[in-house]
Amino acid sequence: MTQFTPRVLSGMQPTGNLHLGNYLGAMVNWVKMQDTHETLYCVVDLHAITQPTAVWGGPQVLRKSIREVAAAYMAAGIDPKKSVLFNQSRVHEHAELAWIFNCVARIGWLDRMTQFKEKAGKDKEKASVGLYDYPVLMAADILIYHATHVPVGEDQKQHLELCRDIAIKFNNDFETEFFPVTEPVIMGPATRVMSLRDGTKKMSKSDASDLSRINLTDSADDIAKKIRKAKTDADGLPSEAGGLKGRPEADNLVGIFAALAGETVEAVLQQFGGAQFSGFKNALADLAVAKLSPINSRMNQLLADPGYVESVLADGAERASAIAAPIMRDVKKIVGFTA
Ligand code: TRP
């Protein structure tokens, strides 16, 4: 088997506000991986346009959203010197490899993708071809860098399995070991952040209620207000993790505390077990403000300097291209386009 150098790639769409779920569920891990791996993080703008224009807001909004997400990455601790930070559309090899993968992937594989069914809704005839093809482009994002590890949330597992299937089929079809069979790095359930209004639903930028999520752009007052208003049940905090079973809202708030504090759920319950939620919420609000306001102010600083953010993205795209271009050249030889 060919040995591949460990290389991490992940990405997020430039749609809407990033929130606590994105931060604890993904960015915190991305930041950590910078010290142990070669890392590439992209803003997946080609994926954004798979949805109707109204969802991503059209050209002006898109331009701004790309910068906002890049600024959020940096504010959260992605260091553009340690990581390659760029937006996908600037590196044309993503789209180029996606075409070749379109001819490797099978319609039957894509027909099984549950996220397409959810996103397309009832009227799938009206969904874009791009939305259907989304997972193939995602496989190209990963494999154009020979990335070996992809940190994503649980909801992306099926897409990563498809990426593995594409790598395996390409390698078989062309009798090569050119592409690595990428490992998913699924980030644990402890960092799955749920809605503050309904502990059974994921915290989401598309939830109609802004009280359901903590946005990275929220002020300290907003954060404190949202935590105070978060739904809980009538009981106090249990002293052991088992006592959170069947109490999704309590479980979520304790999980958020633990993740923000970098502690285990057990340690949090040792401290707060037996207490009422009102007191715990005050402590959680203080902690959330302490952790998130530096990110918030850094993000505002970065957004006030769009030229700087653009220059980071331009530099990132150049460094990403330097990895992608020779891989694409080899693919063209393997497929038979060039000698
Ligand atoms: N589909 C991913 C999501 O919605 C985003 C994404 C696109 C991605 N390309 C990727 C994640 C490549 C990891 C690697 O979260």
Coordinates of C-alpha atoms in Angstrom, one line a residue, residues 169-325:
K169 CA -13.2 2.7 -7.5
F170 CA -10.9 5.2 -9.1
N171 CA -7.9 3.2 -7.9
N172 CA -9.5 -0.1 -9.1
D173 CA -10.7 1.3 -12.5
F174 CA -7.2 2.7 -13.3
E175 CA -5.2 0.0 -11.6
T176 CA -3.4 2.4 -9.3
E177 CA -3.1 3.3 -5.7
F178 CA -3.2 7.0 -6.4
F179 CA -5.8 8.1 -4.0
P180 CA -5.8 7.5 -0.3
V181 CA -8.8 6.0 1.4
T182 CA -9.6 8.9 3.7
E183 CA -10.3 8.4 7.4
P184 CA -13.3 10.3 8.8
V185 CA -12.5 12.0 12.1
I186 CA -16.0 12.1 13.6
M187 CA -16.1 14.6 16.3
G188 CA -17.7 13.2 19.4
P189 CA -21.4 13.5 20.6
A190 CA -20.2 15.6 23.5
T191 CA -19.6 18.4 21.1
R192 CA -22.9 18.0 19.3
V193 CA -24.6 21.3 20.3
M194 CA -28.4 21.3 20.3
S195 CA -30.9 24.1 20.0
L196 CA -31.4 26.2 23.2
R197 CA -35.2 26.0 22.6
D198 CA -35.5 22.2 21.9
G199 CA -32.8 19.8 23.1
T200 CA -33.7 17.2 20.5
K201 CA -32.8 19.5 17.5
K202 CA -29.4 20.5 16.3
M203 CA -28.4 24.1 16.9
S204 CA -28.8 25.5 13.4
K205 CA -28.4 28.7 11.4
S206 CA -31.7 28.0 9.7
D207 CA -33.8 27.8 12.9
A208 CA -36.5 30.5 12.8
S209 CA -35.9 31.5 16.4
D210 CA -32.7 33.4 17.0
L211 CA -33.0 32.4 20.7
S212 CA -32.3 28.8 19.7
R213 CA -28.6 29.5 18.9
I214 CA -25.6 31.6 20.1
N215 CA -24.1 33.3 17.1
L216 CA -20.4 34.1 17.0
T217 CA -21.4 37.6 16.3
D218 CA -23.7 37.9 19.4
S219 CA -22.9 40.6 22.0
A220 CA -22.2 39.6 25.6
D221 CA -25.7 40.8 26.5
D222 CA -27.3 38.6 23.8
I223 CA -25.3 35.6 24.9
A224 CA -26.4 36.0 28.6
K225 CA -30.0 36.6 27.6
K226 CA -30.2 33.5 25.4
I227 CA -28.7 31.3 28.1
R228 CA -31.0 32.7 30.7
K229 CA -34.0 32.0 28.4
A230 CA -32.8 28.5 27.4
K231 CA -35.3 25.8 27.9
T232 CA -34.8 23.5 30.9
D233 CA -37.0 21.1 32.9
A234 CA -38.3 21.6 36.4
D235 CA -35.6 19.5 38.1
G236 CA -32.2 20.7 39.4
L237 CA -28.9 19.4 38.1
P238 CA -28.1 15.7 38.7
S239 CA -24.8 14.8 40.3
E240 CA -24.0 12.1 37.8
A241 CA -24.1 11.9 34.0
G242 CA -26.6 9.1 34.1
G243 CA -29.1 11.6 35.6
L244 CA -29.1 13.6 32.3
K245 CA -30.8 10.7 30.4
G246 CA -34.1 11.6 28.9
R247 CA -33.4 15.3 29.8
P248 CA -32.2 16.7 26.4
E249 CA -32.2 20.3 27.4
A250 CA -30.3 19.7 30.7
D251 CA -27.9 17.4 28.8
N252 CA -27.2 20.1 26.2
L253 CA -26.5 22.9 28.6
V254 CA -24.2 20.7 30.7
G255 CA -22.5 19.5 27.5
I256 CA -21.9 23.1 26.4
F257 CA -20.5 24.0 29.7
A258 CA -18.1 21.1 29.6
A259 CA -17.0 21.8 26.1
L260 CA -16.4 25.5 26.8
A261 CA -14.5 24.8 30.0
G262 CA -12.6 21.9 28.4
E263 CA -13.8 19.6 31.2
T264 CA -15.7 16.4 31.3
V265 CA -19.4 16.3 31.9
E266 CA -18.7 14.4 35.1
A267 CA -16.5 17.2 36.4
V268 CA -19.1 19.8 35.7
L269 CA -21.7 17.7 37.6
Q270 CA -19.4 17.3 40.5
Q271 CA -19.3 21.0 40.8
F272 CA -23.0 21.8 40.1
G273 CA -24.9 18.6 41.0
G274 CA -27.9 19.4 43.2
A275 CA -27.9 23.1 42.2
Q276 CA -30.8 24.8 40.5
F277 CA -30.6 25.7 36.8
S278 CA -30.9 29.4 37.5
G279 CA -27.5 29.5 39.2
F280 CA -25.9 27.1 36.7
K281 CA -27.2 29.3 33.9
N282 CA -25.5 32.4 35.4
A283 CA -22.2 30.5 35.6
L284 CA -22.7 29.2 32.0
A285 CA -23.4 32.7 30.7
D286 CA -20.2 34.0 32.3
L287 CA -18.2 31.2 30.9
A288 CA -19.7 31.6 27.4
V289 CA -19.1 35.3 27.4
A290 CA -15.5 34.9 28.6
K291 CA -14.8 32.3 25.9
L292 CA -16.8 33.9 23.0
S293 CA -16.3 37.6 23.4
P294 CA -12.6 37.6 22.5
I295 CA -13.6 35.6 19.3
N296 CA -16.3 38.1 18.7
S297 CA -14.1 41.2 19.0
R298 CA -11.3 39.6 16.9
M299 CA -13.9 38.8 14.3
N300 CA -15.1 42.4 14.2
Q301 CA -11.5 43.6 13.9
L302 CA -11.0 41.3 11.0
L303 CA -14.2 42.3 9.3
A304 CA -13.2 45.9 9.6
D305 CA -10.2 45.1 7.4
P306 CA -11.6 43.2 4.4
G307 CA -8.4 43.8 2.5
Y308 CA -6.4 41.7 5.0
V309 CA -8.9 38.9 5.0
E310 CA -8.8 38.9 1.2
S311 CA -5.0 38.8 1.2
V312 CA -5.1 35.7 3.5
L313 CA -7.5 34.0 1.2
A314 CA -5.4 34.9 -1.9
D315 CA -2.3 33.5 -0.2
G316 CA -4.1 30.4 0.9
A317 CA -5.4 29.7 -2.6
E318 CA -1.9 30.0 -3.9
R319 CA -0.6 27.5 -1.4
A320 CA -3.5 25.2 -2.0
S321 CA -3.0 25.3 -5.7
A322 CA 0.6 24.4 -5.3
I323 CA -0.5 21.1 -3.7
A324 CA -3.5 20.5 -6.0
A325 CA -1.9 21.3 -9.4

